[in-house]
Amino acid sequence: MMLTTLAASAPPLAAPSAVSPGIFAAYISLAALVYAVYVILVKPLRFRHHCIQQGIPFLPFRPVFGQLPEFANRDPKPIPASEPAPLGPANISPLLWKWRCQLGTVFGISLGIFQPIVVAEPDLLHQIMIAKNSTFGKNQNARRVVDFLANGLVFSEGEFWARQRKMISPAFSPAYIKHAVTIMDEQASIAVQQWVHAVTQASLPTTDGNGSGSGSGSVPASSGSGVCEIDMYAAFTTLALDIIGLAAFGSTVSTAKTVGGGGGEEKEREGLGGLGGSEKGSLEEEEEEGSVREVYEAVDTLSTRSTERMFSGRLAIPFYTWLPTQENRALWHAGERVRRLSLDLIARRRSSQAREPGKDLLAVMLAARDDVSNEQMTDQQLVDECVTFLVAGRVWPRDNSQAADMGGLPAGSTPRVAEETAGGGAACDGGGEKGKGNNGEGNEEGETGEGEGVGKQGEGNRGGMKVMWQHVGQLREMHMVLQETLRLFPPTPVISREASKDTSLGPYSIPAGTRIMMAIAMVQSDPRFWGEDALEFNPLRFKDGVQGACSHPQAFVPFSAGPRDCIGSNFALTEAKVVLAHLLRHLEWELSPTYVHLPINGITLSPKYGMPLRMRLVE
C-alpha cells in the first residue's frame, strides 16, 4: 500500500533527450582523429618495427608523406646525345638504385601511408611470382589506380582470373600468332616503304655517332641517298597500334600518315582486313574502324589521366579515389564513355559475327565458353577484356618500339652487334642457304624443303621481301639484341604485388596486406648474376639462351614469370622481329644530335623525348 502511494506521488520520468548535433559531431571528429592517428602513425610504425626486427632496413620515417616528395621528382637527369648515357637501374630508377646501394637488396620505404618492401633478390622473386603466386596477388592500391582495368585479365584474381585466362589463351597460341605474322608483315612493309620514301625525298647533313660531320655533309635529295630525321619511337608506336588493332579487333586503330609528307599509302594502311576474316562492305568496315578508333581514343585518355594521378601522390590520401574531385569526376566520365563505346563495338561485332565469323581476338572472346559452366562471356566481361587489350595496345607497342629503338641504338654504335643484327636482316633477304638460319642451322620447315625462301617477293608485298612464321625463329642474333634490350630496359622496371594473408618470404615473416615492389631492373643488371659486364650492352651473352647468360632463372623476367606472366609476350617479340627485319633490309641509322636520353616510368618504361634517329638507305 505504501509502495503504491509512493509510486503514485513520484514525479514522472523525463524522456531521454536527443544527442545534440554538436556532441554527435564531436564524437565523429574524435573517431576520425583516432582512425587518422592509427593509419598515419600506429600502423606504419608497428609494421616497420616488425620488419626491422627481422633485419629489413627502412628509410627514415616521415609521417603522412614519407618519400613521396622525392618520387615527385623521380625522373633521372636528361642526358644529351653528345654525352654517353649510363645503362642500368641508375638511369631508369635512380631513387630506388640509390636506396638499394645504401640499404641492400631488401629494404622498406614509405609512400604516404603505405610502407612497401622493395625486393631485388631472384630467390624471393621466384617465391612471389611462382611458388606462392596465389598468396601474392595484384596490389590493391594499383587496382584502385586503374580501376577501369580491375576486372580485366591483368588485375582480376582467383578463379575468375583463371577462367578468363583459359578462355582467352587460344588467341595467343602459336597457331594464332602464326596467322598474325601476315598482318605484321603487311603493315611493316607498308610503314618501311613510307620511311624509305621520306629518306629519298630528304636532305640533311649526315653525322657520326658523336654528332660530328662524317665527311659527306649535305646530301642532295635527288641523289636518292638522303638523310631523314624521324622520331622512331612515335613511328613504331603508330605501326604497332595498327598491328594490334587488326589482330585483335579486325580494324586499324590509328590514322596512319606518310612520314615526311604525301599520303598516297594512307588508305592502304587503313584498308587491310582483319585476321583471317572475309571482306566486309566498305560502309560497315568504315563504321567498325571508326568504333575501334573511338574506343581506343577514350581508353588512351583514361589511361593517361590515371597514370598522371598515380604519380601525383594524391592517392596517399585515404579514400581519395571516392572523393568527387574534378580529377576523379573526369576519370569517372571517361570510364563511362569507354564502357558505352565498348558495348557499341561489341554489339556491332555480334551482328557481323552471326553472318561471317572472324578469327581475331574479339571473335575468339565472343565464341569462347567456360569449360565448367559452358557459359559465354557476359557483355561486361567482354568490355573489361576489350579495354584491357586496348590498353595493351598502348603497352605492347611501346615495348616493341622501345626494344627496336633501344636495341637499334647500341646496335648502330657497336660494330660487332651491328654486323650480327644486319645478319638477321640478311636472313630475311634470302642471303643464306634455303632452309638455313643465320647460324647455318636447319629450321623446321626448311629441312623438308617446304619453306618459302625468305625475301622472295610475295603477292601484294610492297617491300620486295616477305617475312613469314617459319623465318621468325631464324633471326637468332636479332632475338639476342631484343633480349639484351629488355634486360637493360625492362618494360615494367618495378612490378607490385600484395600479400593476401600472413605468409613467409624467404627468412622474413610477411603480414597480410604487405605491399611488395619487385625491382626487376635491378635484378636484371646485378653483377652477381650477370657478370662484371652487367651494365654493358652485350647481346652475345644470350648466345646460349637465358641459362647461359645468367646464373639464376629469375634474374631475367622482363615479362614477369609464373602463371601471371604476360600473355602477349610472344606476340610482342614476334612483332618486333618482323618489323626490324623489314627495317634492317632497307635502312640504317644513327642518333640525332637533338636526342635527349631520359627514360621515364609510366604504365611502362618509355623515352620522354622520343627517339629521333637520322635514317639513310642501306648502301
Coordinates of C-alpha atoms in Angstrom, one line a residue:
M1 CA 0.0 0.0 0.0
M2 CA 2.8 2.3 1.0
L3 CA 4.7 1.4 -2.2
T4 CA 1.7 2.2 -4.3
T5 CA 1.2 5.6 -2.6
L6 CA 4.9 6.5 -3.1
A7 CA 4.8 5.4 -6.8
A8 CA 1.8 7.5 -7.4
S9 CA 3.3 10.6 -5.7
A10 CA 6.6 10.3 -7.6
P11 CA 7.2 12.8 -10.4
P12 CA 7.0 11.3 -13.9
L13 CA 10.3 10.2 -15.6
A14 CA 11.6 12.6 -18.2
A15 CA 12.0 11.3 -21.7
P16 CA 15.7 10.9 -22.7
S17 CA 16.9 13.9 -24.6
A18 CA 18.3 13.5 -28.1
V19 CA 22.0 13.8 -28.6
S20 CA 22.7 17.3 -29.7
P21 CA 24.3 17.8 -33.2
G22 CA 27.4 19.4 -31.5
I23 CA 28.0 16.3 -29.4
F24 CA 27.5 14.0 -32.3
A25 CA 29.9 16.0 -34.5
A26 CA 32.4 15.8 -31.6
Y27 CA 32.1 12.0 -31.5
I28 CA 32.6 11.7 -35.2
S29 CA 35.6 14.1 -35.1
L30 CA 37.2 12.1 -32.3
A31 CA 36.6 8.8 -34.1
A32 CA 38.2 10.3 -37.3
L33 CA 41.1 11.6 -35.3
V34 CA 41.7 8.2 -33.7
Y35 CA 41.5 6.5 -37.1
A36 CA 43.9 9.0 -38.7
V37 CA 46.4 8.6 -35.9
Y38 CA 46.2 4.8 -36.3
V39 CA 46.6 4.9 -40.1
I40 CA 49.3 7.6 -40.2
L41 CA 51.3 6.7 -37.1
V42 CA 50.4 3.5 -35.2
K43 CA 50.0 1.0 -38.1
P44 CA 53.1 2.1 -40.1
L45 CA 55.3 2.3 -37.0
R46 CA 54.2 -1.1 -35.8
F47 CA 54.8 -2.7 -39.3
R48 CA 58.2 -1.0 -39.6
H49 CA 59.2 -2.4 -36.1
H50 CA 58.1 -5.9 -37.2
C51 CA 60.3 -5.7 -40.3
I52 CA 63.3 -4.1 -38.7
Q53 CA 63.4 -6.8 -36.0
Q54 CA 63.8 -9.3 -38.8
G55 CA 66.7 -7.4 -40.4
I56 CA 64.8 -5.5 -43.1
P57 CA 66.2 -1.9 -43.1
F58 CA 63.9 1.1 -43.6
L59 CA 64.4 4.6 -44.8
P60 CA 63.7 7.3 -42.1
F61 CA 60.1 7.5 -41.1
R62 CA 58.2 10.6 -42.2
P63 CA 54.5 10.8 -41.2
V64 CA 51.9 11.4 -43.9
F65 CA 54.3 12.0 -46.9
G66 CA 57.2 9.6 -46.5
Q67 CA 59.4 9.5 -49.6
L68 CA 56.6 10.9 -51.8
P69 CA 58.4 14.3 -52.2
E70 CA 61.4 12.5 -53.7
F71 CA 59.2 10.5 -56.0
A72 CA 57.5 13.7 -57.2
N73 CA 61.0 14.5 -58.8
R74 CA 61.7 10.8 -59.7
D75 CA 62.8 11.3 -63.3
P76 CA 66.6 10.9 -63.9
K77 CA 68.7 13.7 -65.3
P78 CA 68.3 14.3 -69.0
I79 CA 71.4 13.4 -71.0
P80 CA 72.1 15.0 -74.4
A81 CA 73.2 12.9 -77.4
S82 CA 76.7 14.3 -77.1
E83 CA 77.3 12.6 -73.7
P84 CA 77.4 8.8 -73.0
A85 CA 74.3 7.6 -71.4
P86 CA 74.7 5.1 -68.5
L87 CA 72.8 1.8 -68.6
G88 CA 71.1 0.0 -65.8
P89 CA 68.9 1.0 -62.9
A90 CA 70.9 4.1 -62.0
N91 CA 69.5 5.6 -65.2
I92 CA 66.0 4.0 -65.0
S93 CA 65.1 4.2 -61.3
P94 CA 67.8 6.4 -59.7
L95 CA 66.0 6.8 -56.4
L96 CA 65.5 3.1 -55.8
W97 CA 69.0 2.4 -57.0
K98 CA 70.4 5.0 -54.6
W99 CA 68.5 3.4 -51.7
R100 CA 69.5 -0.1 -52.8
C101 CA 73.1 0.9 -52.6
Q102 CA 72.5 2.3 -49.1
L103 CA 70.3 -0.5 -47.6
G104 CA 70.8 -3.7 -49.6
T105 CA 68.6 -5.8 -51.9
V106 CA 65.6 -6.0 -49.5
F107 CA 64.5 -2.8 -47.8
G108 CA 61.5 -0.7 -46.9
I109 CA 60.3 2.7 -48.0
S110 CA 57.4 5.0 -47.1
L111 CA 54.9 6.2 -49.7
G112 CA 52.4 8.2 -47.9
I113 CA 50.5 5.9 -45.5
F114 CA 51.9 2.8 -47.3
Q115 CA 55.2 1.0 -46.3
P116 CA 56.1 -1.2 -49.3
I117 CA 59.1 -3.5 -49.2
V118 CA 61.5 -3.4 -52.2
V119 CA 62.8 -6.8 -53.2
A120 CA 65.8 -7.2 -55.6
E121 CA 66.6 -10.9 -54.9
P122 CA 65.7 -13.5 -57.6
D123 CA 65.1 -16.3 -54.9
L124 CA 62.4 -14.1 -53.4
L125 CA 61.1 -13.2 -56.8
H126 CA 60.7 -16.9 -57.5
Q127 CA 58.5 -17.3 -54.4
I128 CA 56.4 -14.2 -55.2
M129 CA 55.8 -14.9 -58.9
I130 CA 55.8 -18.7 -58.9
A131 CA 55.9 -20.7 -55.7
K132 CA 53.4 -18.5 -53.8
N133 CA 51.8 -16.7 -56.7
S134 CA 48.3 -17.3 -55.2
T135 CA 49.3 -15.6 -51.9
F136 CA 51.0 -12.6 -53.6
G137 CA 48.2 -11.1 -55.7
K138 CA 47.9 -7.9 -57.6
N139 CA 48.4 -4.7 -55.5
Q140 CA 45.0 -3.5 -54.3
N141 CA 46.2 0.1 -54.5
A142 CA 47.2 -0.4 -58.1
R143 CA 43.7 -1.8 -58.8
R144 CA 42.3 1.4 -57.4
V145 CA 44.6 3.5 -59.5
V146 CA 43.5 1.8 -62.7
D147 CA 40.0 0.7 -61.6
F148 CA 38.8 0.6 -65.2
L149 CA 41.1 -2.5 -65.6
A150 CA 40.3 -4.1 -62.3
N151 CA 38.2 -6.9 -63.7
G152 CA 40.3 -7.5 -66.9
L153 CA 42.9 -10.2 -67.3
V154 CA 45.7 -8.0 -65.8
F155 CA 44.2 -7.2 -62.4
S156 CA 41.5 -9.9 -61.9
E157 CA 42.2 -12.5 -59.2
G158 CA 41.3 -16.1 -58.2
E159 CA 39.1 -18.5 -60.1
F160 CA 37.6 -15.6 -62.1
W161 CA 41.1 -14.8 -63.5
A162 CA 41.9 -18.5 -64.1
R163 CA 38.7 -18.9 -66.2
Q164 CA 39.3 -15.7 -68.2
R165 CA 42.9 -16.6 -68.9
K166 CA 41.9 -20.1 -70.1
M167 CA 39.2 -18.7 -72.4
I168 CA 41.5 -16.0 -73.9
S169 CA 44.7 -18.1 -74.2
P170 CA 43.8 -19.6 -77.7
A171 CA 44.1 -16.1 -79.1
F172 CA 47.8 -16.0 -78.1
S173 CA 48.7 -19.5 -79.1
P174 CA 51.5 -20.2 -81.6
A175 CA 48.8 -21.1 -84.2
Y176 CA 47.2 -17.6 -83.7
I177 CA 50.5 -15.8 -83.8
K178 CA 51.5 -17.7 -86.9
H179 CA 48.5 -16.2 -88.7
A180 CA 49.1 -12.8 -87.2
V181 CA 52.5 -12.7 -88.8
T182 CA 50.8 -12.0 -92.1
I183 CA 49.3 -8.8 -90.6
M184 CA 52.7 -7.8 -89.1
D185 CA 54.5 -8.4 -92.4
E186 CA 52.0 -6.4 -94.5
Q187 CA 51.9 -3.4 -92.1
A188 CA 55.7 -3.4 -91.5
S189 CA 56.3 -3.5 -95.3
I190 CA 54.0 -0.5 -95.9
A191 CA 55.5 1.5 -93.0
V192 CA 59.1 0.9 -94.0
Q193 CA 58.3 1.9 -97.6
Q194 CA 56.9 5.2 -96.2
W195 CA 60.1 5.7 -94.3
V196 CA 62.2 4.9 -97.3
H197 CA 60.2 7.4 -99.4
A198 CA 60.8 10.1 -96.7
V199 CA 64.5 9.4 -96.8
T200 CA 64.8 9.6 -100.6
Q201 CA 63.0 12.9 -100.5
A202 CA 65.0 14.4 -97.7
S203 CA 68.4 16.2 -97.4
L204 CA 70.1 16.6 -94.1
P205 CA 73.8 16.8 -93.1
T206 CA 75.0 13.3 -92.1
T207 CA 76.7 12.9 -88.7
D208 CA 78.6 10.2 -86.9
G209 CA 77.5 8.9 -83.5
N210 CA 79.2 11.8 -81.7
G211 CA 77.3 14.5 -83.8
S212 CA 80.4 15.5 -85.8
G213 CA 80.3 15.5 -89.6
S214 CA 81.1 12.2 -91.3
G215 CA 82.6 13.9 -94.4
S216 CA 79.7 13.7 -96.8
G217 CA 78.0 16.8 -95.5
S218 CA 74.7 17.7 -97.0
V219 CA 73.3 15.1 -99.4
P220 CA 71.0 16.3 -102.2
A221 CA 67.6 14.8 -102.2
S222 CA 67.9 13.9 -105.8
S223 CA 70.8 11.6 -105.2
G224 CA 68.5 9.0 -103.7
S225 CA 70.7 8.7 -100.6
G226 CA 69.3 11.5 -98.4
V227 CA 69.1 11.5 -94.6
C228 CA 65.8 12.0 -92.9
E229 CA 65.3 12.6 -89.1
I230 CA 62.3 10.6 -87.8
D231 CA 61.1 10.1 -84.3
M232 CA 61.1 6.3 -84.5
Y233 CA 59.5 5.9 -81.1
A234 CA 56.3 7.6 -82.3
A235 CA 56.6 5.8 -85.7
F236 CA 56.9 2.3 -84.2
T237 CA 54.1 3.1 -81.8
T238 CA 51.8 4.0 -84.6
L239 CA 52.7 0.9 -86.6
A240 CA 52.3 -1.4 -83.6
L241 CA 49.0 0.1 -82.7
D242 CA 47.7 -0.7 -86.2
I243 CA 49.0 -4.3 -85.9
I244 CA 47.3 -4.9 -82.6
G245 CA 44.2 -3.2 -83.8
L246 CA 43.9 -5.5 -86.9
A247 CA 44.9 -8.7 -85.0
A248 CA 42.7 -8.0 -82.0
F249 CA 39.7 -6.2 -83.5
G250 CA 40.0 -6.5 -87.3
S251 CA 40.5 -2.8 -87.7
T252 CA 43.3 -0.3 -87.6
V253 CA 43.4 1.9 -84.5
S254 CA 45.4 4.9 -85.7
T255 CA 45.0 7.1 -88.8
A256 CA 48.4 6.4 -90.4
K257 CA 50.0 9.2 -92.4
T258 CA 53.1 9.1 -94.6
V259 CA 56.2 10.3 -92.8
G260 CA 57.7 13.3 -94.3
G261 CA 54.6 14.2 -96.4
G262 CA 52.5 12.6 -99.0
G263 CA 49.5 10.5 -98.1
G264 CA 49.4 8.1 -101.1
E265 CA 49.5 5.0 -98.9
E266 CA 47.3 6.1 -96.1
K267 CA 44.3 4.3 -97.4
E268 CA 46.4 1.1 -97.8
R269 CA 47.3 1.3 -94.2
E270 CA 43.7 1.6 -93.1
G271 CA 42.1 -0.8 -95.7
L272 CA 43.7 -4.1 -94.6
G273 CA 41.2 -6.6 -93.4
G274 CA 41.2 -8.4 -90.0
L275 CA 43.0 -11.6 -89.2
G276 CA 41.6 -14.4 -91.2
G277 CA 38.3 -12.6 -91.8
S278 CA 36.4 -12.1 -95.0
E279 CA 35.9 -8.8 -96.7
K280 CA 33.2 -6.6 -95.3
G281 CA 31.2 -3.9 -97.1
S282 CA 33.0 -0.6 -97.3
L283 CA 30.4 1.2 -95.2
E284 CA 30.3 -1.5 -92.5
E285 CA 34.1 -1.6 -92.4
E286 CA 34.4 2.2 -92.1
E287 CA 31.8 2.2 -89.2
E288 CA 33.7 -0.6 -87.3
E289 CA 37.1 1.1 -87.9
G290 CA 35.5 4.3 -86.5
S291 CA 34.2 2.4 -83.5
V292 CA 37.6 0.8 -82.7
R293 CA 39.3 4.2 -83.1
E294 CA 36.8 5.9 -80.8
V295 CA 37.2 3.3 -78.1
Y296 CA 40.9 3.5 -78.3
E297 CA 41.0 7.3 -78.1
A298 CA 38.7 7.1 -75.0
V299 CA 40.9 4.4 -73.4
D300 CA 44.0 6.4 -74.2
T301 CA 42.6 9.5 -72.4
L302 CA 41.5 7.4 -69.4
S303 CA 44.9 5.6 -69.0
T304 CA 46.9 8.8 -69.4
R305 CA 44.9 10.6 -66.7
S306 CA 45.1 7.5 -64.5
T307 CA 48.9 7.5 -64.8
E308 CA 49.1 11.2 -64.0
R309 CA 47.0 10.6 -60.9
M310 CA 49.1 7.6 -59.9
F311 CA 52.3 9.6 -59.8
S312 CA 50.8 12.7 -58.3
G313 CA 51.0 11.5 -54.7
R314 CA 47.3 12.3 -54.1
L315 CA 46.4 8.6 -53.9
A316 CA 48.1 8.5 -50.5
I317 CA 45.1 10.5 -49.1
P318 CA 42.7 7.9 -47.6
F319 CA 39.5 7.4 -49.7
Y320 CA 40.8 9.8 -52.4
T321 CA 39.5 7.8 -55.3
W322 CA 36.0 8.1 -53.9
L323 CA 36.1 11.9 -53.4
P324 CA 34.2 13.9 -56.1
T325 CA 37.2 16.0 -57.1
Q326 CA 37.4 17.5 -60.6
E327 CA 40.1 14.9 -61.4
N328 CA 38.1 12.0 -60.3
R329 CA 34.9 13.2 -61.9
A330 CA 36.8 13.5 -65.2
L331 CA 38.0 9.9 -64.8
W332 CA 34.5 8.6 -64.0
H333 CA 33.1 10.4 -67.1
A334 CA 35.9 8.9 -69.2
G335 CA 35.3 5.4 -67.8
E336 CA 31.6 5.6 -68.6
R337 CA 32.4 6.8 -72.2
V338 CA 34.8 3.8 -72.6
R339 CA 32.1 1.4 -71.4
R340 CA 29.4 2.9 -73.7
L341 CA 31.6 2.8 -76.8
S342 CA 32.9 -0.7 -76.0
L343 CA 29.3 -2.0 -75.7
D344 CA 28.5 -0.4 -79.1
L345 CA 31.6 -2.1 -80.6
I346 CA 30.6 -5.5 -79.2
A347 CA 27.0 -5.1 -80.4
R348 CA 28.3 -4.4 -83.9
R349 CA 30.6 -7.4 -83.9
R350 CA 27.9 -9.7 -82.5
S351 CA 25.8 -8.8 -85.5
S352 CA 28.5 -9.3 -88.1
Q353 CA 29.8 -12.4 -86.3
A354 CA 26.5 -14.1 -86.8
R355 CA 26.8 -13.7 -90.5
E356 CA 30.6 -14.2 -91.1
P357 CA 32.6 -15.4 -88.1
G358 CA 36.1 -13.8 -87.8
K359 CA 39.3 -15.0 -86.3
D360 CA 40.6 -12.0 -84.4
L361 CA 40.8 -11.7 -80.6
L362 CA 37.3 -10.2 -80.2
A363 CA 35.9 -13.1 -82.3
V364 CA 37.7 -15.6 -80.1
M365 CA 36.3 -14.0 -77.0
L366 CA 32.7 -13.9 -78.4
A367 CA 32.9 -17.7 -79.2
A368 CA 34.7 -18.7 -76.0
R369 CA 32.9 -20.9 -73.5
D370 CA 33.8 -21.8 -69.9
D371 CA 34.8 -25.4 -69.6
V372 CA 32.8 -25.9 -66.4
S373 CA 29.6 -23.9 -66.9
N374 CA 29.6 -23.8 -70.7
E375 CA 28.7 -20.1 -70.4
Q376 CA 30.0 -17.4 -72.8
M377 CA 31.5 -14.2 -71.6
T378 CA 29.0 -11.6 -70.4
D379 CA 28.9 -8.1 -72.1
Q380 CA 30.6 -6.7 -69.0
Q381 CA 33.4 -9.3 -69.2
L382 CA 33.9 -8.5 -72.9
V383 CA 34.0 -4.8 -72.1
D384 CA 36.7 -5.4 -69.4
E385 CA 38.8 -7.5 -71.7
C386 CA 38.4 -5.1 -74.7
V387 CA 39.6 -2.3 -72.5
T388 CA 42.5 -4.4 -71.2
F389 CA 43.7 -5.2 -74.6
L390 CA 43.3 -1.7 -75.9
V391 CA 45.4 -0.5 -73.0
A392 CA 47.8 -3.3 -74.1
G393 CA 47.7 -1.6 -77.5
R394 CA 49.5 1.2 -75.7
V395 CA 51.8 -1.0 -73.7
W396 CA 52.9 -3.8 -76.1
P397 CA 53.6 -1.4 -79.0
R398 CA 55.6 0.7 -76.6
D399 CA 57.5 -2.3 -75.5
N400 CA 58.1 -3.3 -79.1
S401 CA 59.1 0.2 -80.3
Q402 CA 61.3 0.6 -77.2
A403 CA 63.0 -2.7 -77.9
A404 CA 63.6 -1.6 -81.5
D405 CA 64.7 1.9 -80.6
M406 CA 66.9 1.0 -77.7
G407 CA 68.2 -2.1 -79.5
G408 CA 68.9 0.0 -82.6
L409 CA 71.0 2.5 -80.6
P410 CA 73.6 0.1 -79.3
A411 CA 73.5 -2.0 -82.4
G412 CA 74.3 1.1 -84.5
S413 CA 77.2 2.1 -82.2
T414 CA 78.8 -1.4 -81.7
P415 CA 80.2 -2.8 -84.9
R416 CA 80.0 -6.5 -83.8
V417 CA 76.4 -6.2 -82.8
A418 CA 75.5 -4.2 -85.9
E419 CA 77.1 -6.8 -88.1
E420 CA 75.2 -9.6 -86.5
T421 CA 71.9 -7.7 -86.5
A422 CA 72.4 -7.0 -90.1
G423 CA 73.0 -10.7 -90.5
G424 CA 69.5 -11.2 -89.1
G425 CA 68.2 -8.8 -91.8
A426 CA 70.2 -10.7 -94.4
A427 CA 68.5 -13.9 -93.5
C428 CA 65.2 -12.2 -94.3
D429 CA 66.7 -11.1 -97.6
G430 CA 67.3 -14.7 -98.7
G431 CA 71.1 -14.2 -98.4
G432 CA 71.6 -17.6 -96.7
E433 CA 71.0 -21.1 -98.0
K434 CA 67.5 -22.2 -98.2
G435 CA 66.3 -23.8 -95.0
K436 CA 69.3 -22.4 -93.0
G437 CA 69.1 -19.8 -90.3
N438 CA 71.7 -17.1 -89.6
N439 CA 74.0 -19.7 -87.9
G440 CA 73.5 -22.2 -90.6
E441 CA 71.2 -24.4 -88.5
G442 CA 68.2 -26.1 -90.1
N443 CA 64.7 -24.9 -89.4
E444 CA 61.5 -26.9 -89.0
E445 CA 60.1 -26.3 -92.5
G446 CA 63.3 -25.6 -94.4
E447 CA 64.7 -29.0 -93.7
T448 CA 61.9 -30.6 -95.5
G449 CA 62.1 -28.1 -98.4
E450 CA 58.6 -26.8 -97.7
G451 CA 59.5 -23.4 -96.6
E452 CA 59.4 -20.5 -99.0
G453 CA 62.8 -18.7 -99.1
V454 CA 62.7 -15.5 -97.0
G455 CA 62.9 -12.4 -99.1
K456 CA 61.1 -13.8 -102.1
Q457 CA 58.6 -11.4 -103.3
G458 CA 55.1 -12.3 -102.3
E459 CA 51.9 -11.2 -103.9
G460 CA 50.8 -7.8 -102.5
N461 CA 54.1 -7.4 -100.7
R462 CA 55.4 -3.8 -101.2
G463 CA 58.9 -4.1 -99.8
G464 CA 60.4 -6.8 -102.1
M465 CA 60.6 -9.3 -99.2
K466 CA 58.2 -11.3 -97.1
V467 CA 58.7 -12.4 -93.5
M468 CA 56.7 -15.5 -92.6
W469 CA 56.2 -17.5 -89.5
Q470 CA 58.9 -20.1 -90.2
H471 CA 61.5 -17.4 -90.7
V472 CA 61.0 -15.7 -87.4
G473 CA 62.9 -18.4 -85.5
Q474 CA 65.9 -17.9 -87.8
L475 CA 66.5 -14.4 -86.5
R476 CA 68.7 -15.5 -83.6
E477 CA 71.0 -12.5 -83.5
M478 CA 68.0 -10.2 -83.6
H479 CA 66.4 -12.2 -80.8
M480 CA 69.6 -11.7 -78.7
V481 CA 69.5 -8.0 -79.3
L482 CA 65.9 -7.8 -78.2
Q483 CA 66.6 -9.9 -75.1
E484 CA 69.5 -7.6 -74.1
T485 CA 67.4 -4.6 -74.7
L486 CA 64.6 -6.0 -72.5
R487 CA 67.3 -6.8 -69.9
L488 CA 68.6 -3.3 -69.6
F489 CA 65.3 -1.5 -70.3
P490 CA 62.6 -3.8 -68.9
P491 CA 59.0 -2.7 -70.0
T492 CA 58.0 -2.6 -66.3
P493 CA 61.1 -1.8 -64.1
V494 CA 59.0 -2.4 -60.9
I495 CA 56.2 -4.9 -60.5
S496 CA 53.9 -4.6 -57.5
R497 CA 52.3 -7.4 -55.5
E498 CA 50.4 -7.6 -52.2
A499 CA 50.2 -10.4 -49.6
S500 CA 46.6 -11.7 -49.3
K501 CA 47.4 -13.4 -46.0
D502 CA 50.1 -13.8 -43.4
T503 CA 53.0 -15.7 -45.0
S504 CA 56.7 -16.1 -45.2
L505 CA 59.1 -14.7 -47.8
G506 CA 62.5 -16.4 -47.5
P507 CA 63.6 -15.8 -43.9
Y508 CA 61.0 -13.0 -43.4
S509 CA 57.6 -13.1 -41.8
I510 CA 55.2 -11.1 -44.0
P511 CA 51.8 -9.9 -42.6
A512 CA 48.7 -9.8 -44.7
G513 CA 48.4 -6.6 -46.7
T514 CA 52.1 -6.1 -47.1
R515 CA 52.9 -4.4 -50.4
I516 CA 55.9 -5.8 -52.3
M517 CA 57.8 -3.8 -55.1
M518 CA 59.8 -6.3 -57.2
A519 CA 62.8 -4.3 -58.6
I520 CA 63.1 -6.1 -62.0
A521 CA 65.6 -3.6 -63.5
M522 CA 68.0 -4.1 -60.5
V523 CA 67.9 -7.8 -60.7
Q524 CA 68.4 -7.9 -64.4
S525 CA 71.6 -5.8 -64.1
D526 CA 73.1 -7.3 -61.0
P527 CA 76.7 -8.4 -61.5
R528 CA 76.2 -11.3 -59.1
F529 CA 74.1 -13.0 -61.7
W530 CA 75.2 -11.3 -65.0
G531 CA 79.0 -10.9 -64.5
E532 CA 81.2 -7.9 -64.4
D533 CA 79.8 -6.6 -67.7
A534 CA 76.3 -6.5 -66.4
L535 CA 76.0 -2.7 -67.2
E536 CA 77.2 -3.1 -70.7
F537 CA 75.1 -3.8 -73.8
N538 CA 76.3 -7.2 -75.0
P539 CA 73.7 -9.3 -76.8
L540 CA 76.2 -12.1 -77.3
R541 CA 75.7 -13.1 -73.6
F542 CA 72.4 -14.7 -74.8
K543 CA 74.1 -16.9 -77.4
D544 CA 73.4 -20.0 -75.3
G545 CA 70.0 -18.8 -74.1
V546 CA 68.9 -17.3 -70.8
Q547 CA 70.5 -20.1 -68.8
G548 CA 73.9 -19.4 -70.4
A549 CA 73.5 -15.6 -69.9
C550 CA 72.8 -15.5 -66.2
S551 CA 73.2 -17.8 -63.1
H552 CA 69.6 -17.6 -61.9
P553 CA 66.4 -18.2 -63.9
Q554 CA 64.5 -15.4 -62.1
A555 CA 67.3 -12.9 -62.9
F556 CA 65.6 -12.4 -66.3
V557 CA 61.9 -11.7 -66.0
P558 CA 61.1 -8.8 -68.4
F559 CA 57.5 -10.0 -68.8
S560 CA 57.1 -11.3 -65.3
A561 CA 57.1 -15.1 -64.7
G562 CA 54.8 -17.9 -63.4
P563 CA 51.0 -18.1 -64.0
R564 CA 50.7 -14.3 -64.1
D565 CA 53.3 -13.7 -66.8
C566 CA 52.4 -11.5 -69.8
I567 CA 50.1 -13.5 -72.0
G568 CA 51.1 -11.4 -75.1
S569 CA 54.9 -11.6 -74.7
N570 CA 55.4 -14.0 -77.7
F571 CA 53.1 -11.8 -79.8
A572 CA 55.2 -8.7 -78.9
L573 CA 58.5 -10.3 -79.6
T574 CA 57.4 -11.8 -82.9
E575 CA 56.1 -8.4 -83.9
A576 CA 59.4 -6.7 -83.1
K577 CA 61.3 -9.2 -85.1
V578 CA 59.1 -8.9 -88.2
V579 CA 59.3 -5.1 -88.1
L580 CA 63.1 -5.0 -87.5
A581 CA 63.6 -7.5 -90.3
H582 CA 61.9 -5.1 -92.8
L583 CA 63.7 -2.1 -91.4
L584 CA 67.2 -3.5 -91.5
R585 CA 66.7 -4.6 -95.1
H586 CA 66.2 -1.1 -96.3
L587 CA 67.5 1.5 -93.7
E588 CA 70.4 2.2 -91.3
W589 CA 70.5 4.9 -88.7
E590 CA 72.4 6.9 -86.1
L591 CA 71.2 9.0 -83.2
S592 CA 70.2 12.5 -84.0
P593 CA 72.1 15.3 -82.2
T594 CA 68.8 16.5 -80.9
Y595 CA 68.2 13.3 -79.0
V596 CA 67.9 13.6 -75.2
H597 CA 68.2 10.4 -73.2
L598 CA 65.5 10.3 -70.5
P599 CA 63.7 7.1 -69.8
I600 CA 60.6 7.6 -67.6
N601 CA 58.3 5.2 -65.7
G602 CA 54.7 5.4 -66.5
I603 CA 52.5 2.4 -67.2
T604 CA 55.6 1.1 -68.9
L605 CA 59.1 2.5 -69.4
S606 CA 59.4 4.9 -72.3
P607 CA 61.7 7.7 -73.7
K608 CA 60.3 11.0 -72.5
Y609 CA 61.7 13.0 -75.5
G610 CA 61.1 10.3 -78.1
M611 CA 63.8 8.6 -80.2
P612 CA 64.8 10.9 -83.1
L613 CA 67.1 8.9 -85.5
R614 CA 68.7 10.0 -88.7
M615 CA 67.7 7.4 -91.2
R616 CA 69.5 6.6 -94.5
L617 CA 69.2 4.0 -97.2
V618 CA 71.3 0.8 -96.8
E619 CA 74.1 1.0 -99.3

